[in-house]
Short mmCIF file of C-alpha atoms and ligand atoms in Angstrom, two decimals:
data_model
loop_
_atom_site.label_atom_id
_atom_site.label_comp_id
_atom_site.label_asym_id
_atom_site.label_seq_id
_atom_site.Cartn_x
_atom_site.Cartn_y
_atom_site.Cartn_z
CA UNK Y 1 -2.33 13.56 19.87
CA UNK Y 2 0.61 15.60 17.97
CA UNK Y 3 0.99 14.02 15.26
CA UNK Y 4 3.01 14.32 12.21
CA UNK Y 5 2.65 12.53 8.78
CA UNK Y 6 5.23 12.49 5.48
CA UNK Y 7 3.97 11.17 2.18
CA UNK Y 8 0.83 13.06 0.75
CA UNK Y 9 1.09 11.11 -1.96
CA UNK Y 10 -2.41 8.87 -3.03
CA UNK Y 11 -2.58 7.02 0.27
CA UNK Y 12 -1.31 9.34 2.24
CA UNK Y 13 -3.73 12.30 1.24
CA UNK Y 14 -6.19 10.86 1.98
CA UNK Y 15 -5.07 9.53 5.53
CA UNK Y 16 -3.57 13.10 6.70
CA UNK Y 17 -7.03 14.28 5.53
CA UNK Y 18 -8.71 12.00 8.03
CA UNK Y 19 -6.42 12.49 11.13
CA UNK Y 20 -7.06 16.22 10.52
CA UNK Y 21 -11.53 16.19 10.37
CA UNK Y 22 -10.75 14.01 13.57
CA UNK Y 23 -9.35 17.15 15.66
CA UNK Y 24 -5.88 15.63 15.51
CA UNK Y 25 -3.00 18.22 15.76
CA UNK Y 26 -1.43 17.31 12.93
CA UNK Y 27 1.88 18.71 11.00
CA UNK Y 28 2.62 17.50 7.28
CA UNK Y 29 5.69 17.41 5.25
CA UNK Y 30 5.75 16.21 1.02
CA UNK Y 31 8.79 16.11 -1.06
CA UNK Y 32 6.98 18.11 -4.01
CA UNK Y 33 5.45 20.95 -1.62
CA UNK Y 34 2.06 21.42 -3.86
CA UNK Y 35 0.50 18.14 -2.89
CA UNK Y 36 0.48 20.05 1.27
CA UNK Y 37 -1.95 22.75 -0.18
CA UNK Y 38 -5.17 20.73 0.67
CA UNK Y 39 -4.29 19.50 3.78
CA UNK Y 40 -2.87 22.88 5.05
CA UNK Y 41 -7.35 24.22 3.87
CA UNK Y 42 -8.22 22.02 6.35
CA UNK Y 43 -6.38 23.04 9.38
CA UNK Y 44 -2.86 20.72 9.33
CA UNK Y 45 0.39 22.93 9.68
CA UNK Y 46 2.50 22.30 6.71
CA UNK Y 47 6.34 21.64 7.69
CA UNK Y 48 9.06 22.96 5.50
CA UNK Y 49 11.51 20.22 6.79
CA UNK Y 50 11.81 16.68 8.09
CA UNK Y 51 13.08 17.80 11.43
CA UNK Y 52 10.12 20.20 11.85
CA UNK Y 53 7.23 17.37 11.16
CA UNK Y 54 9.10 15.00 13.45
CA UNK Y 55 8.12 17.25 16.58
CA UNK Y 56 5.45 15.03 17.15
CA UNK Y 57 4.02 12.06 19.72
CA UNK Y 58 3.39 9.96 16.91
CA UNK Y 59 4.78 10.25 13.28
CA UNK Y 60 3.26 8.54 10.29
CA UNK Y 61 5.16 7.58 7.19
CA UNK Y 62 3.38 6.56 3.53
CA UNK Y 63 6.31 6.55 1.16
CA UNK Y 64 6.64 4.77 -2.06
CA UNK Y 65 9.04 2.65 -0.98
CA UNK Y 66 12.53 1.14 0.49
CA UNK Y 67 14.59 4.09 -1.17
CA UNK Y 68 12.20 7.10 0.06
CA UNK Y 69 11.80 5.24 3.22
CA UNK Y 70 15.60 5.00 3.54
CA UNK Y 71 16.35 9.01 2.58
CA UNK Y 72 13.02 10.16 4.41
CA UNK Y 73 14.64 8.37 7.73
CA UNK Y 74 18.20 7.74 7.43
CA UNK Y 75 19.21 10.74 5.53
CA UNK Y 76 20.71 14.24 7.20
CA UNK Y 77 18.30 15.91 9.17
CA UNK Y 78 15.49 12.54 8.23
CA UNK Y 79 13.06 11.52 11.07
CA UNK Y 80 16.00 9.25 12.91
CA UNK Y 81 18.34 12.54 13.55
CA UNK Y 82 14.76 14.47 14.75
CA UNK Y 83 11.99 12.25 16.08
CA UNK Y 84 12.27 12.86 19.78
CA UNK Y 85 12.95 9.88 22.39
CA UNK Y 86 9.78 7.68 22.72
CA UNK Y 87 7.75 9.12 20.43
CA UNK Y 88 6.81 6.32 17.54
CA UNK Y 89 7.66 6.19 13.60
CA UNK Y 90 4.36 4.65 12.29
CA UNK Y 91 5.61 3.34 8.98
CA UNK Y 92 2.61 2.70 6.58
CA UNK Y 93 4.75 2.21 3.16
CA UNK Y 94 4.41 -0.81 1.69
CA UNK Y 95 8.19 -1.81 2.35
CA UNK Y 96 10.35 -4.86 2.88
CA UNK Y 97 11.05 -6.90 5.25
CA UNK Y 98 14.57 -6.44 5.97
CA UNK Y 99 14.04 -3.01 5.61
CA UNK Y 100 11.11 -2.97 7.96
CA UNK Y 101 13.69 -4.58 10.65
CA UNK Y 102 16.46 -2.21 9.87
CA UNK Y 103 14.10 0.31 10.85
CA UNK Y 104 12.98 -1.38 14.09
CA UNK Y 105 16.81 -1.68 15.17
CA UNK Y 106 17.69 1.74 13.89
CA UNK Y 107 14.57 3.36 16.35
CA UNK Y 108 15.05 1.29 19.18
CA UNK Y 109 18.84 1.94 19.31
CA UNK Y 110 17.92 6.03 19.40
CA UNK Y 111 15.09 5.42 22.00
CA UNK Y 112 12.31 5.86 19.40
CA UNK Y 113 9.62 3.61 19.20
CA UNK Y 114 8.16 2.04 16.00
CA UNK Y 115 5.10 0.28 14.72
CA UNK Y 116 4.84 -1.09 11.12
CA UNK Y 117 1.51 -0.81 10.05
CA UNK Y 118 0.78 -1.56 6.52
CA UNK Y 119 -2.58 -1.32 4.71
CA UNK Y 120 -5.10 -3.07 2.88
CA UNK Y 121 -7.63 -0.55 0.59
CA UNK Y 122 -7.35 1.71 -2.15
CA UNK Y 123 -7.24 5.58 -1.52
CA UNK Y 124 -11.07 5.94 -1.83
CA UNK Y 125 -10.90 3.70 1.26
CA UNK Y 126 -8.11 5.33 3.23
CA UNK Y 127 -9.68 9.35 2.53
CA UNK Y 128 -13.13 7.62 4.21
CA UNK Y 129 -11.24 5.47 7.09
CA UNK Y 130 -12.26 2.11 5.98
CA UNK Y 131 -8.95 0.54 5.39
CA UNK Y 132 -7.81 -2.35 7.05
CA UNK Y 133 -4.47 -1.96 8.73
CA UNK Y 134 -2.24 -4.40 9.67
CA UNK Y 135 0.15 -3.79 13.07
CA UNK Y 136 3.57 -4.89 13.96
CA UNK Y 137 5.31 -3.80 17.27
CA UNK Y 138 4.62 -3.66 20.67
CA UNK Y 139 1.73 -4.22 22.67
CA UNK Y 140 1.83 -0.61 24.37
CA UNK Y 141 3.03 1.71 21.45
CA UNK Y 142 0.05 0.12 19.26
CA UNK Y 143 -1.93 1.18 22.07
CA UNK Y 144 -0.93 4.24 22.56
CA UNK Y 145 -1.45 5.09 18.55
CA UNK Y 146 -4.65 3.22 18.84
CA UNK Y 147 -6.94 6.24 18.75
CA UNK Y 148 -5.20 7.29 15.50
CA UNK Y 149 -6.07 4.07 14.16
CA UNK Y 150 -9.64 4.09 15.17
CA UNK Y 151 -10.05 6.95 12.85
CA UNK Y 152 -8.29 5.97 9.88
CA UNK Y 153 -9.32 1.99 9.75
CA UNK Y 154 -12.38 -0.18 10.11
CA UNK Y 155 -9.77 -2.80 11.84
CA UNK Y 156 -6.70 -3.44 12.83
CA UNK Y 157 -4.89 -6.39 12.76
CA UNK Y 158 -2.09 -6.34 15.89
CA UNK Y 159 -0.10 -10.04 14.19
CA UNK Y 160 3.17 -9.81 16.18
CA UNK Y 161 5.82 -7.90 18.17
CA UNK Y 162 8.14 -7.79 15.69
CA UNK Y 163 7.20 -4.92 13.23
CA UNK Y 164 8.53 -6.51 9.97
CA UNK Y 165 6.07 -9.40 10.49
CA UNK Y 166 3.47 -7.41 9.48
CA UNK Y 167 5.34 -6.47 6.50
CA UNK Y 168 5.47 -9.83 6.05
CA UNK Y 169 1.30 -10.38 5.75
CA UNK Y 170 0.87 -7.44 3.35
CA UNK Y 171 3.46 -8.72 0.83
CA UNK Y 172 1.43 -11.94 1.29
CA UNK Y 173 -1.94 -9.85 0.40
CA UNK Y 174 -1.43 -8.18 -2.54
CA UNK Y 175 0.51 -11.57 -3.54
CA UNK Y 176 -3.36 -12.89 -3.28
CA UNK Y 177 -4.59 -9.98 -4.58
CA UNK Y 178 -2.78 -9.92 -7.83
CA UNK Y 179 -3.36 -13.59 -8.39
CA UNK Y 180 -6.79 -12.82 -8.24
CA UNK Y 181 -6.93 -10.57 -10.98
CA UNK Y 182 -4.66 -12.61 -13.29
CA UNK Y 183 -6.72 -15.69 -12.92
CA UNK Y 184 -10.10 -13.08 -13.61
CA UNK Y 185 -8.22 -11.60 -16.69
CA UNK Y 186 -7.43 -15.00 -18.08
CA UNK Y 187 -11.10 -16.20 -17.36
CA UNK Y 188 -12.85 -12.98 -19.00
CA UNK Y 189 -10.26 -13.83 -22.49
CA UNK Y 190 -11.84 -17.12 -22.28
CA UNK Y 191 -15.16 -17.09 -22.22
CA UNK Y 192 -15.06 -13.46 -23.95
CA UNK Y 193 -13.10 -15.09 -27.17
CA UNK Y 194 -15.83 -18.15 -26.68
CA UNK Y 195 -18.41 -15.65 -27.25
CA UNK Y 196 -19.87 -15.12 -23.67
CA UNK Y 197 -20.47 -10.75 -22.68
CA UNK Y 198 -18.09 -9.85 -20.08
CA UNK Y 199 -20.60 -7.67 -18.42
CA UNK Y 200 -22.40 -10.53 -18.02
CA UNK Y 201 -19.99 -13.03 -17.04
CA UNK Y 202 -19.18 -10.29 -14.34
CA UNK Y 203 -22.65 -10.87 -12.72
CA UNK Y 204 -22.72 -14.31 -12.89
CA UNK Y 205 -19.59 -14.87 -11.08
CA UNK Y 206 -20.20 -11.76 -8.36
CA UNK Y 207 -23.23 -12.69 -7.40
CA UNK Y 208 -22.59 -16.70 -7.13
CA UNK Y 209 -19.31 -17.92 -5.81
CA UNK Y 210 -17.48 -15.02 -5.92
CA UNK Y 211 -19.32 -12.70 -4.22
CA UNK Y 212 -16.43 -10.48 -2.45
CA UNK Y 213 -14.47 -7.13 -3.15
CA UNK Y 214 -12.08 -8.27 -4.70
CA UNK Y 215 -13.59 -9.74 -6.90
CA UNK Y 216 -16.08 -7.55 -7.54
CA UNK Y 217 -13.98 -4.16 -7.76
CA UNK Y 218 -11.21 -5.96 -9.93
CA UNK Y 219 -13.41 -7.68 -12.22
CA UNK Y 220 -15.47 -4.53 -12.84
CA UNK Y 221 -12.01 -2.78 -13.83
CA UNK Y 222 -11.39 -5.88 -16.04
CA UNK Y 223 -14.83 -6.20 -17.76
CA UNK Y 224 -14.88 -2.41 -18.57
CA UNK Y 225 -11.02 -2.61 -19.55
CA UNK Y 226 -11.16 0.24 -17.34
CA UNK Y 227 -6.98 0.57 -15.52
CA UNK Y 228 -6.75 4.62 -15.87
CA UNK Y 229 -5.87 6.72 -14.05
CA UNK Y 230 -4.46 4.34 -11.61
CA UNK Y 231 -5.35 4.20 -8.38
CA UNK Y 232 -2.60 1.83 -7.21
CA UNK Y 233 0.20 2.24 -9.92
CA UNK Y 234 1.77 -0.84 -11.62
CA UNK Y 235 5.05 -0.09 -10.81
CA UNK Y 236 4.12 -0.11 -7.07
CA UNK Y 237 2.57 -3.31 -7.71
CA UNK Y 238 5.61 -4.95 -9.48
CA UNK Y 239 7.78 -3.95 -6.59
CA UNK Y 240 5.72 -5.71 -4.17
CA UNK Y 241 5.58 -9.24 -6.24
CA UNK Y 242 9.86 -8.36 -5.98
CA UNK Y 243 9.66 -7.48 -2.21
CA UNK Y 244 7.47 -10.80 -1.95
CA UNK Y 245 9.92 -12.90 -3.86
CA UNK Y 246 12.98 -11.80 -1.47
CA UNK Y 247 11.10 -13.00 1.35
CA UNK Y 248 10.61 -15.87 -0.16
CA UNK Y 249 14.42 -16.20 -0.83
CA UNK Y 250 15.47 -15.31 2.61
CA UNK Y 251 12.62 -17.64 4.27
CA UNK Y 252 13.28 -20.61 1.47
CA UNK Y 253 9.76 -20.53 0.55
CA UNK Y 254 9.13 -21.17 -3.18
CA UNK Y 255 6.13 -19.24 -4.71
CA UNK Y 256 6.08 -20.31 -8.32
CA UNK Y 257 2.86 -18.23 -8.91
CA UNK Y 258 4.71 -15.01 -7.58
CA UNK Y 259 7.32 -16.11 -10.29
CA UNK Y 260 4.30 -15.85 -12.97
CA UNK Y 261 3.14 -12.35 -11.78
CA UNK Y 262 6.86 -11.00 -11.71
CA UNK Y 263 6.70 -11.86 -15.59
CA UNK Y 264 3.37 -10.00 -16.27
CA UNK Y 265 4.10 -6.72 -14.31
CA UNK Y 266 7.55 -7.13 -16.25
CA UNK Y 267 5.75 -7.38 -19.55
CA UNK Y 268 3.16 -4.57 -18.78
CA UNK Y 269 6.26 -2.39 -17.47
CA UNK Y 270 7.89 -2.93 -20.78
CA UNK Y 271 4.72 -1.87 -22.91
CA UNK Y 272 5.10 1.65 -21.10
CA UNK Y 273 2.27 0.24 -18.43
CA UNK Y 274 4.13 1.33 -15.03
CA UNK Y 275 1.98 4.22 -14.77
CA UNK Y 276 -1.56 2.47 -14.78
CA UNK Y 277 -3.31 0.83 -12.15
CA UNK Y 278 -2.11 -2.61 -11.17
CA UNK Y 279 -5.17 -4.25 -12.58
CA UNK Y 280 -4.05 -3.57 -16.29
CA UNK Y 281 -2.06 -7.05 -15.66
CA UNK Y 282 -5.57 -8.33 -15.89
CA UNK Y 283 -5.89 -7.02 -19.48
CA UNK Y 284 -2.57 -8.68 -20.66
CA UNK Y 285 -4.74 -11.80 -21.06
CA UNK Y 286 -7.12 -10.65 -23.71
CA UNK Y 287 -4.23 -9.26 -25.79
CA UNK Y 288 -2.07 -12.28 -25.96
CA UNK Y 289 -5.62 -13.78 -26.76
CA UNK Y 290 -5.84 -11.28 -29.93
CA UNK Y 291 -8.97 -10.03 -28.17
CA UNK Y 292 -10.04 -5.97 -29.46
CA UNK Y 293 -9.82 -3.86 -26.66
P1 LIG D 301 2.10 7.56 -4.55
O1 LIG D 301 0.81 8.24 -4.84
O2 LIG D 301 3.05 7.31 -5.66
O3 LIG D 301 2.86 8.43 -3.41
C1 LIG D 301 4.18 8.13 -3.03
C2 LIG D 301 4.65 9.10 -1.96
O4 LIG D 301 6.04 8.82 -1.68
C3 LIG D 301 4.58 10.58 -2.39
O5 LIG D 301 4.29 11.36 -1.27
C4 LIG D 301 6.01 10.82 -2.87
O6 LIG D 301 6.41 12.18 -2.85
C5 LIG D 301 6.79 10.03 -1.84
N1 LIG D 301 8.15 9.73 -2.28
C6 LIG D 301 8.54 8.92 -3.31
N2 LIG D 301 9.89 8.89 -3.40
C7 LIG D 301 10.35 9.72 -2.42
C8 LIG D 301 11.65 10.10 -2.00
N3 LIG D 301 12.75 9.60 -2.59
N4 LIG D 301 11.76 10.96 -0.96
C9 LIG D 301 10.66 11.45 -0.36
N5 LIG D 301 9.39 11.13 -0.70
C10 LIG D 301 9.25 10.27 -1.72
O7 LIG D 301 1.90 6.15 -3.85
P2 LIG D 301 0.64 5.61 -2.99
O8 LIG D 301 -0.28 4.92 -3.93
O9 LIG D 301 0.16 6.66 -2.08
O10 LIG D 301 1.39 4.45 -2.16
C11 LIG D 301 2.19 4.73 -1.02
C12 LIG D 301 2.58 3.41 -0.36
O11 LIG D 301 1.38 2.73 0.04
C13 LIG D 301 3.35 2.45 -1.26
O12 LIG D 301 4.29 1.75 -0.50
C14 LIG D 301 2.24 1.52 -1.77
O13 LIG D 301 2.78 0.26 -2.15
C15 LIG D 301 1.35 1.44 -0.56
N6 LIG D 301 -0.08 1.15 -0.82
C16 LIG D 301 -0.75 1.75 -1.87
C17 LIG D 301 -2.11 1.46 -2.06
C18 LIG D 301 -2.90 2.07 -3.20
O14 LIG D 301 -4.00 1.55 -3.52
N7 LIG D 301 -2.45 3.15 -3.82
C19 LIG D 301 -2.77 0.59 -1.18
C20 LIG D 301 -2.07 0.03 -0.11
C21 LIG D 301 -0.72 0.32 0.06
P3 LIG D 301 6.16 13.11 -4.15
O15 LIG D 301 4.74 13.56 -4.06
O16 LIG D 301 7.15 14.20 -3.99
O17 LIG D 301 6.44 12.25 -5.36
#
């Protein structure tokens, strides 16, 4: 299928990278140029423009977020000026809600289909396919896209017609997710302070009650104090706790733990922290616990 994908950015690399081994046809456009050189060794066509990757069937997007989202699509010469009628935005970004359904109306008033599909995995699991991606939009343009999915997911998730719903789950997700590794990062500062090895602690709990990825990977990064270089940054991270707390506003749904992990990505942010992986919230713990690192 000709397909076309913008954001080479962690994520997206790797992603772009997969549709291309598959035989894909596919076209790729970055803001900063260098991070096309990779994909271009491997047999993707590297676009110049906007307007030039949009000549596709099937267009993915993996942007940081609302504002790139909102220049890479609404801005002069962006994909909603170029993407041809019926072919489908496939927007990956972690984004909001309302923006996810601004989107929706914007493509289906130019004849453009679209299907939000955010993702669950880190990029070691999107460069080898094994993400999990969650679908929004209709039945027939998620299965038109559905061989591009096969190759760069172990499942996907179809939860509604309505695309920002599944905007909707992720925020939910990583709301879990990051509650996981607070709660881990206050347990290692308390039994670590009460004299028990972390290492050790780590094995207990992973291979008892707790025996998942999550936490498994997180703990590991906790135990080792281990948060660089980041392979889902903390600033990321704090914008999803805000894009979760807005849809809790607009839905009335209080969240008083998403309250608590605003404050810690707030506190990390203002220690210079924005730059390391979002699991460094689970160190904050041992610190305020006068801990050594
Ligand atoms: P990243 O490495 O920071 O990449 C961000 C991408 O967005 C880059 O391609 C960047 O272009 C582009 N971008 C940012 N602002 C832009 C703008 N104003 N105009 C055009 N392009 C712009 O982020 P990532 O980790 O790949 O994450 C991408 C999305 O996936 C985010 O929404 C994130 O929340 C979500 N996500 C991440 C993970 C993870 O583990 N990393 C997992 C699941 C979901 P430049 O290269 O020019 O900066």
């Amino acid at each position: 299928m000709k397909t076309g994908f913008i954001g080479l950015g962690r994520m997206g690399s790797g992603m772009a990278a997969r549709l291309c081994h598959a035989g894909h046809e596919v076209t790729v456009f970055n803001r900063s140029a260098e991070k096309a050189v990779p994909l271009a060794a491997i047999g993707a066509k590297v676009a110049k423009r906007i307007a030039e990757v949009s000549d596709c069937e099937a267009l993915f997007t993996m942007l940081a977020d609302d504002a790139a989202a909102e220049q890479v699509v609404f801005g002069k010469g962006g994909v909603l000026e170029s993407l041809p009628q019926g072919a489908i935005h496939v927007s990956c970004s972690t984004i909001s809600v309302e923006f996810s359904a601004r989107l929706s109306a914007a493509h289906r008033e130019a004849g453009q289909g679209y299907v939000s599909l955010p993702v669950f995995g880190r990029p070691d699991a999107a460069a080898s396919g094994r993400l999990y991606l969650v679908a929004g939009g209709k039945q027939d343009q998620v299965e038109k896209i559905r061989p591009l999915l096969e190759v760069l997911g172990q499942k996907t998730f179809h939860v509604a017609d309505s695309p920002e719903s599944a905007n909707l789950v992720k925020l939910s997700g990583n709301f879990l997710i990051a509650s996981v590794i607070e709660s881990l990062g206050e347990a290692f500062a308390l039994v670590e302070k009460g004299g028990v090895d972390r290492k050790m602690y780590l094995e207990l709990l992973t291979s008892s009650l707790f025996d998942l990825p999550v936490y498994k990977n997180y703990g590991r990064m906790i135990a080792e104090r281990q948060f660089d270089p980041a392979g889902f940054a903390a600033r990321l991270g704090r914008k999803d706790i805000r894009l979760l707390l807005g849809a809790a506003e607009d839905l009335k749904v209080p969240l008083p733990f998403a309250g608590i992990l605003r404050d810690r990505f707030l506190e990390l942010a203002a220690q210079g922290g924005d730059d390391r992986d979002w699991s460094a919230i689970g160190g904050l713990a041992a610190r305020d616990a006068a801990l050594d690192s």
